[in-house]
Coordinates of C-alpha atoms and ligand atoms in Angstrom, one line a residue:
M1 CA 112.9 131.4 88.0
K2 CA 113.0 131.2 91.4
N3 CA 114.0 129.3 94.3
T4 CA 110.8 128.1 94.8
I5 CA 110.6 124.2 94.0
L6 CA 107.6 122.5 92.7
I7 CA 106.4 119.1 94.2
T8 CA 104.3 116.6 92.8
G9 CA 102.4 114.2 95.8
G10 CA 103.1 116.1 98.5
S11 CA 100.5 115.3 100.6
G12 CA 101.7 111.6 100.5
F13 CA 103.6 109.2 102.8
I14 CA 107.5 110.5 101.5
G15 CA 106.0 113.9 99.7
S16 CA 105.0 115.4 103.1
N17 CA 108.1 113.9 105.2
F18 CA 110.0 115.9 102.5
I19 CA 108.1 119.0 102.2
L20 CA 108.2 119.4 106.1
Q21 CA 111.9 118.6 106.2
W22 CA 112.4 121.0 103.5
I23 CA 110.5 124.3 104.7
A24 CA 112.0 123.9 108.2
S25 CA 116.3 123.0 107.1
E26 CA 116.2 124.8 103.4
K27 CA 113.5 127.9 104.2
M28 CA 112.7 127.9 100.4
P29 CA 109.4 127.9 99.1
V30 CA 107.9 125.0 98.1
V31 CA 104.6 124.6 95.7
N32 CA 102.8 121.2 96.2
L33 CA 100.5 120.0 93.0
D34 CA 98.1 116.9 94.9
K35 CA 95.1 115.4 93.5
L36 CA 94.6 114.3 97.5
T37 CA 93.6 110.3 96.0
Y38 CA 93.0 108.3 98.5
A39 CA 96.4 108.4 99.5
G40 CA 96.9 112.0 100.0
N41 CA 96.3 113.3 103.2
P42 CA 96.5 117.5 103.6
R43 CA 96.7 116.9 107.7
N44 CA 99.8 115.8 107.3
L45 CA 101.1 119.2 106.1
D46 CA 98.8 121.2 109.5
R47 CA 101.9 122.2 110.9
I48 CA 102.9 124.7 107.8
S49 CA 99.7 125.0 106.3
S50 CA 99.3 128.8 107.5
D51 CA 103.3 129.4 106.4
S52 CA 104.0 132.0 103.5
R53 CA 106.4 129.7 101.9
Y54 CA 103.7 127.0 101.2
C55 CA 101.0 127.1 97.8
F56 CA 98.8 123.6 97.5
V57 CA 97.5 123.0 94.4
Q58 CA 94.8 120.4 94.1
G59 CA 94.9 118.7 90.9
D60 CA 96.3 116.2 88.7
I61 CA 99.6 115.6 87.3
C62 CA 97.8 113.9 83.9
D63 CA 96.1 117.6 83.9
R64 CA 98.4 119.7 80.9
D65 CA 97.1 123.1 80.9
L66 CA 97.4 123.4 85.1
V67 CA 100.7 121.8 84.8
H68 CA 101.5 124.6 82.4
D69 CA 100.0 127.2 84.2
I70 CA 101.8 126.2 88.0
L71 CA 105.8 126.2 85.8
E72 CA 104.4 129.9 84.0
R73 CA 103.3 130.9 87.7
H74 CA 105.7 129.7 89.8
Q75 CA 109.2 129.6 87.5
P76 CA 110.3 126.8 89.8
R77 CA 113.9 125.7 89.8
A78 CA 113.5 122.5 90.5
V79 CA 110.1 119.8 90.2
V80 CA 110.7 117.2 92.9
H81 CA 108.0 114.5 91.4
F82 CA 106.8 112.4 94.2
A83 CA 103.1 111.7 92.7
A84 CA 102.2 107.7 92.1
E85 CA 100.0 105.2 92.8
S86 CA 102.8 103.6 95.2
H87 CA 100.6 100.2 96.5
V88 CA 100.8 96.7 95.0
D89 CA 98.8 95.2 96.1
R90 CA 96.3 97.4 94.8
S91 CA 98.1 97.3 91.5
I92 CA 97.2 93.8 90.7
L93 CA 93.9 94.7 92.4
G94 CA 93.4 97.4 89.3
P95 CA 96.5 98.8 87.4
E96 CA 94.8 100.9 84.9
A97 CA 95.2 104.0 87.7
F98 CA 98.8 103.0 88.0
I99 CA 99.4 103.1 83.8
K100 CA 97.6 107.0 83.8
T101 CA 99.3 108.3 86.9
N102 CA 102.9 106.4 86.8
V103 CA 103.2 106.9 82.8
N104 CA 101.3 109.2 81.5
G105 CA 101.7 112.0 84.5
T106 CA 105.0 111.7 84.4
F107 CA 105.3 111.9 80.7
N108 CA 102.9 115.4 80.9
L109 CA 105.0 116.8 83.8
L110 CA 108.5 115.7 82.0
Q111 CA 106.9 117.5 78.4
H112 CA 105.8 120.7 80.5
A113 CA 109.5 121.1 82.4
L114 CA 110.7 120.8 78.9
E115 CA 109.2 123.5 77.5
Y116 CA 109.7 125.6 81.0
W117 CA 113.4 125.1 81.2
R118 CA 113.9 125.6 77.3
E119 CA 112.7 129.3 77.6
L120 CA 114.7 129.7 80.8
D121 CA 118.1 132.0 80.2
D122 CA 121.6 129.8 80.1
E123 CA 122.0 129.8 84.0
A124 CA 118.9 129.3 84.7
K125 CA 118.7 126.6 83.2
S126 CA 121.8 125.1 84.0
R127 CA 120.3 125.4 87.9
F128 CA 117.2 123.5 86.6
R129 CA 116.9 120.0 87.7
F130 CA 114.2 117.1 87.3
L131 CA 114.2 115.3 90.2
H132 CA 111.8 111.7 89.4
V133 CA 112.0 109.4 93.1
S134 CA 111.2 106.1 91.9
T135 CA 111.5 102.5 93.6
D136 CA 114.3 99.7 93.9
E137 CA 111.0 97.3 92.5
V138 CA 112.1 98.2 89.0
F139 CA 115.3 95.6 89.1
G140 CA 112.8 92.9 89.9
S141 CA 114.0 90.0 92.1
L142 CA 117.1 88.4 93.7
K143 CA 117.9 85.2 94.6
P144 CA 119.0 84.9 98.5
Q145 CA 123.2 84.5 97.6
E146 CA 122.9 87.1 94.9
P147 CA 124.8 91.0 95.8
P148 CA 122.4 93.6 95.9
F149 CA 121.3 96.0 93.5
S150 CA 123.3 98.6 91.4
E151 CA 123.2 101.2 89.5
T152 CA 123.4 99.2 86.5
T153 CA 121.6 96.2 87.1
P154 CA 119.1 95.4 84.2
Y155 CA 115.8 96.5 85.1
S156 CA 113.2 93.4 85.5
P157 CA 109.9 94.8 87.1
N158 CA 107.8 92.0 88.3
N159 CA 104.2 93.4 88.8
P160 CA 101.5 96.4 87.2
Y161 CA 103.6 99.0 89.8
S162 CA 106.6 98.7 89.6
A163 CA 106.9 98.0 85.4
S164 CA 104.4 101.6 85.8
K165 CA 107.5 103.1 87.7
A166 CA 109.5 101.4 85.3
A167 CA 108.6 103.2 82.2
S168 CA 108.3 106.6 84.0
D169 CA 112.3 105.8 84.7
H170 CA 112.8 105.0 80.6
L171 CA 111.3 108.3 79.9
V172 CA 113.0 110.4 82.7
R173 CA 115.8 109.0 80.8
S174 CA 115.1 109.2 77.3
Y175 CA 114.6 113.5 78.2
H176 CA 117.7 113.7 79.4
H177 CA 119.4 111.6 76.9
T178 CA 117.5 113.3 73.6
Y179 CA 116.6 116.9 74.8
A180 CA 119.0 117.7 77.5
L181 CA 116.8 118.0 80.6
P182 CA 118.6 118.2 83.3
T183 CA 117.2 115.3 85.3
L184 CA 118.1 113.1 88.4
I185 CA 116.7 109.5 89.1
T186 CA 117.0 108.1 92.6
N187 CA 116.3 104.7 93.4
C188 CA 114.7 103.9 96.9
S189 CA 114.1 101.0 98.7
N190 CA 111.1 100.3 101.6
N191 CA 110.3 103.3 103.4
Y192 CA 108.7 103.5 106.8
G193 CA 107.8 106.5 109.6
P194 CA 105.4 109.0 110.4
Y195 CA 102.4 109.4 108.1
Q196 CA 102.3 106.4 106.0
F197 CA 99.3 105.1 104.6
P198 CA 97.6 102.0 107.0
E199 CA 98.2 100.1 103.4
K200 CA 101.7 98.7 103.4
L201 CA 103.2 96.5 105.5
I202 CA 104.9 97.9 109.1
P203 CA 101.3 100.6 109.3
L204 CA 98.9 98.0 108.8
T205 CA 101.2 95.8 111.2
I206 CA 100.7 98.9 113.8
S207 CA 96.9 99.3 113.6
N208 CA 95.9 95.9 113.5
A209 CA 98.2 95.0 116.4
S210 CA 97.2 98.2 118.2
K211 CA 93.4 97.0 117.9
G212 CA 94.1 93.9 118.6
K213 CA 93.6 92.3 114.4
S214 CA 94.7 89.6 112.9
L215 CA 98.3 90.4 111.1
P216 CA 98.5 89.1 107.5
V217 CA 101.5 87.6 106.6
Y218 CA 101.4 86.5 102.9
G219 CA 102.7 82.9 102.1
D220 CA 105.5 82.3 103.8
G221 CA 106.7 85.5 105.6
Q222 CA 110.1 85.0 104.2
Q223 CA 110.0 87.8 101.8
R224 CA 113.1 90.6 102.4
R225 CA 113.0 93.5 102.2
D226 CA 115.6 96.9 102.3
W227 CA 113.9 99.4 105.1
L228 CA 114.6 103.1 105.6
F229 CA 113.4 106.0 108.2
V230 CA 111.3 108.1 106.1
E231 CA 113.7 111.5 106.8
D232 CA 117.1 109.4 105.8
H233 CA 114.6 109.2 102.2
C234 CA 114.2 112.7 102.8
A235 CA 117.6 113.6 102.9
A236 CA 119.0 112.1 100.4
I237 CA 116.3 113.6 97.8
A238 CA 117.6 117.0 98.9
T239 CA 121.4 116.0 98.5
V240 CA 120.7 114.2 95.0
M241 CA 119.1 117.7 94.4
G242 CA 121.7 119.5 95.1
A243 CA 125.1 117.9 93.7
G244 CA 124.1 115.1 92.3
R245 CA 125.1 115.2 88.8
P246 CA 121.9 115.2 85.6
G247 CA 121.5 112.4 83.8
E248 CA 122.7 110.0 86.5
T249 CA 121.4 107.6 88.9
Y250 CA 120.8 107.3 92.5
N251 CA 119.9 104.1 94.7
I252 CA 119.1 104.6 98.2
G253 CA 119.0 102.6 100.8
G254 CA 118.9 101.4 104.6
W255 CA 121.9 98.0 104.1
N256 CA 118.7 96.3 106.2
E257 CA 117.6 93.7 104.9
K258 CA 115.2 91.7 107.2
S259 CA 112.0 89.4 106.4
N260 CA 108.8 90.5 106.9
M261 CA 108.4 87.6 110.2
E262 CA 111.0 89.4 111.1
I263 CA 109.4 92.7 110.8
V264 CA 106.0 92.1 111.8
E265 CA 107.4 90.4 115.3
A266 CA 109.6 93.3 116.2
I267 CA 106.2 95.4 115.6
C268 CA 104.7 92.7 117.9
D269 CA 106.9 93.3 120.5
L270 CA 107.2 96.8 120.7
V271 CA 103.4 97.8 120.8
D272 CA 102.9 94.7 123.7
E273 CA 105.5 97.0 125.5
M274 CA 104.1 100.3 124.5
R275 CA 100.6 99.0 124.9
L276 CA 99.7 97.2 128.0
D277 CA 96.0 96.1 127.0
R278 CA 96.4 93.1 126.2
E279 CA 96.8 90.0 128.2
G280 CA 99.6 87.8 125.7
S281 CA 102.2 88.4 123.0
R282 CA 100.6 90.1 120.3
R283 CA 102.5 87.4 117.7
N284 CA 99.3 85.5 118.4
L285 CA 97.4 87.5 115.9
I286 CA 100.0 86.8 113.3
T287 CA 97.8 84.7 110.2
F288 CA 99.1 83.4 107.1
V289 CA 97.3 84.2 103.8
K290 CA 98.0 83.7 100.3
D291 CA 100.9 85.0 98.4
R292 CA 101.0 88.3 96.9
P293 CA 100.7 86.9 93.3
G294 CA 104.5 87.1 91.4
H295 CA 105.5 88.5 94.7
D296 CA 109.5 89.8 95.0
R297 CA 111.3 87.6 97.1
R298 CA 114.1 89.7 98.0
Y299 CA 115.3 93.2 97.5
S300 CA 118.6 94.5 99.1
L301 CA 119.7 97.8 97.4
G302 CA 123.2 98.8 97.1
S303 CA 123.8 102.3 98.0
D304 CA 127.7 102.7 97.5
K305 CA 128.0 105.4 94.8
I306 CA 125.9 108.3 96.7
R307 CA 127.9 107.3 99.9
E308 CA 131.0 107.7 97.7
R309 CA 129.9 111.0 95.2
L310 CA 127.8 112.5 97.2
G311 CA 128.2 111.6 101.2
W312 CA 125.1 110.7 102.3
E313 CA 124.1 107.5 104.0
A314 CA 121.1 106.6 106.3
Q315 CA 121.4 107.9 110.0
V316 CA 118.7 106.4 112.2
R317 CA 119.2 102.7 113.3
F318 CA 116.4 100.5 112.4
A319 CA 115.6 99.7 115.7
D320 CA 115.5 103.4 116.4
G321 CA 113.0 104.1 113.7
L322 CA 110.5 101.4 114.2
D323 CA 110.5 102.9 117.9
R324 CA 109.8 106.3 116.6
T325 CA 107.2 104.6 114.6
V326 CA 105.3 102.6 116.2
R327 CA 105.1 105.8 119.2
W328 CA 104.4 108.0 116.6
Y329 CA 101.2 105.8 115.6
R330 CA 100.4 105.4 119.1
D331 CA 100.1 108.9 119.7
N332 CA 98.8 109.7 116.6
E333 CA 95.4 107.3 116.7
D334 CA 93.5 110.3 115.2
W335 CA 95.7 110.3 112.2
W336 CA 95.0 107.2 111.3
G337 CA 91.9 106.2 113.0
P338 CA 88.9 107.7 110.9
I339 CA 91.6 106.4 107.5
R340 CA 90.5 103.1 108.1
S341 CA 86.8 103.5 107.5
G342 CA 85.2 103.8 104.0
E343 CA 87.0 103.0 101.1
Y344 CA 89.8 101.9 103.1
R345 CA 87.8 98.7 105.1
E346 CA 86.2 98.2 100.9
Y347 CA 89.3 97.5 99.3
Y348 CA 90.6 95.1 102.6
E349 CA 87.7 93.1 102.2
K350 CA 88.7 93.0 98.4
Q351 CA 92.4 92.7 99.0
Y352 CA 92.0 90.1 102.9
G353 CA 88.5 88.9 101.7
R354 CA 88.0 89.4 105.4
A355 CA 86.0 92.2 106.6
L356 CA 88.2 94.6 109.2
S357 CA 86.2 94.9 112.4
Ligands
NAD401 P1 102.1 107.8 98.7 O1 100.7 106.8 97.9 O2 101.8 107.6 100.2 O3 101.6 108.8 98.0 C1 101.5 109.4 96.6 C2 101.1 111.1 96.4 O4 100.3 111.1 95.5 C3 99.1 111.0 96.9 O5 99.2 112.2 98.1 C4 98.9 111.4 96.4 O6 97.3 111.6 96.4 C5 99.3 111.8 95.1 N1 99.0 111.7 94.1 C6 98.5 110.4 93.5 N2 98.2 110.6 91.7 C7 98.4 112.0 91.5 C8 98.3 112.5 90.6 N3 97.2 111.2 89.2 N4 98.3 113.8 90.7 C9 98.6 114.4 91.3 N5 99.3 113.7 92.4 C10 98.8 112.5 92.6 O7 103.3 107.4 98.3 P2 104.8 107.5 98.9 O8 104.8 106.5 99.4 O9 105.0 108.9 99.9 O10 105.9 107.3 97.6 C11 105.8 108.5 97.2 C12 107.1 108.2 95.8 O11 108.0 107.3 95.4 C13 106.5 107.7 94.9 O12 106.5 107.6 93.2 C14 107.2 105.7 95.1 O13 106.8 105.0 93.8 C15 108.1 106.0 95.6 N6 109.0 105.0 97.1 C16 108.2 104.8 97.4 C17 108.7 103.9 98.7 C18 107.9 103.6 99.5 O14 108.6 102.4 100.5 N7 107.2 104.1 99.8 C19 110.3 103.2 98.2 C20 110.7 103.8 96.9 C21 110.2 105.3 96.3
DAU402 O1 110.7 98.6 97.5 C1 110.1 99.7 97.8 C2 108.5 99.7 97.5 O2 108.6 99.3 98.9 C3 108.3 101.0 97.2 O3 108.2 101.0 95.8 C4 106.1 101.3 97.2 O4 106.2 102.2 96.9 C5 106.1 100.3 98.4 O5 104.9 99.9 98.4 C6 107.0 99.3 99.2 O6 106.2 97.7 98.7 P1 106.5 96.7 99.1 O7 105.3 95.8 98.2 O8 107.8 95.8 99.3 O9 105.8 97.3 100.4 P2 104.4 96.5 101.4 O10 104.6 97.6 102.6 O11 103.5 96.2 100.1 O12 105.1 95.0 101.7 C7 106.0 94.8 102.2 C8 106.2 93.0 102.2 O13 105.6 92.8 103.3 C9 105.9 92.5 100.4 O14 107.1 91.3 100.8 C10 104.6 92.1 101.2 C11 104.4 91.5 102.1 N1 102.8 92.1 103.5 C12 102.8 93.3 103.1 C13 101.3 93.3 102.9 C14 100.1 94.7 103.1 C15 102.9 90.9 104.1 O15 103.3 90.6 103.9 N2 101.5 90.9 105.1 C16 100.6 92.7 104.0 O16 99.4 92.6 104.7

């Protein structure tokens, strides 16, 4: 076994941030298996694409032969599994891809990781880790006065995306319980930061606000999420990989609960400050639109376990993280501009019932 780690979905938002951070700090080789769906963008990794420690394989985590070959050829000491269909609204429009990738794909990875792991010597076997990156959405929705989710909150997924992630978590758990595969599960809250695909609330609002387009807010805008800067999430994953106990799950949250309206208004104000090319506040662009079916009202994620047992806690204050994020989108329009064409426009029209232009 080598020191290489195998990342799945490393060309997406969180995976690419993780690879950039990992190569900069750990200096160890990375293999990135990514299908490059609409959400995957090789440009995210331009900075390291010619680094000898980085190897990219374009392919599907559901492909049995490919996953088998990659494990045999690269002999990784860990698998960090990010690859997923990740957008709730798309899961409502078309759930099938979510079952294929999130459930069947995770099963395929687990099965081949198990076969690979069984052939390792004892020392390598005890060092190997399979880390599955999951979400707080598996816990369902909280009422206003309820305490935050903890690692023991019963699963109660409410949409096809969260149901598919819950199913994959259960599979991972079962591979530890039944076969002793050294698995770890992390359940994280809403991420934001550079390289997030502009279908999600924060980058959608920044890019629409920058272009003077309407800012869709679902329902009454009083749904609440717990927001975490993506670099904090990546650091937490590295911590869990290094020190987490096999078989355990760890919540990763920012202790930073906000309503959607608070987020959208804060973005409007930042864009107003940074781009002086418009008269009047961008808050005037806020438009209440039809609510998401089955919309979860509130997420709040207790992260005491990871702080107490592994010493991790979020470092980036929300105001700073949001400021950095809005600045990044202002300075990288050549990244998100081209994305907002073709397939994205079709999706936008289907989702919002109006054209983007
Ligand atoms: P993303 O949609 O930005 O990226 C997903 C990546 O997976 C893309 O590069 C895509 O090409 C790749 N992919 C999709 N299907 C694939 C397949 N069949 N085979 C190989 N590659 C495939 O997602 P993200 O926001 O970076 O999320 C990464 C992971 O983190 C997901 O598992 C998600 O459930 C989880 N998560 C996300 C958040 C969040 O706020 N974004 C929060 C908690 C957990
Ligand atoms: O909680 C973790 C989850 O966070 C991750 O598992 C998912 O992969 C990730 O997409 C995210 O899910 P959400 O559904 O919470 O994120 P999204 O950015 O799509 O929406 C955030 C909130 O904003 C939610 O209440 C819906 C609302 N919203 C979203 C969009 C895209 C709007 O009001 N208008 C919009 O146009």
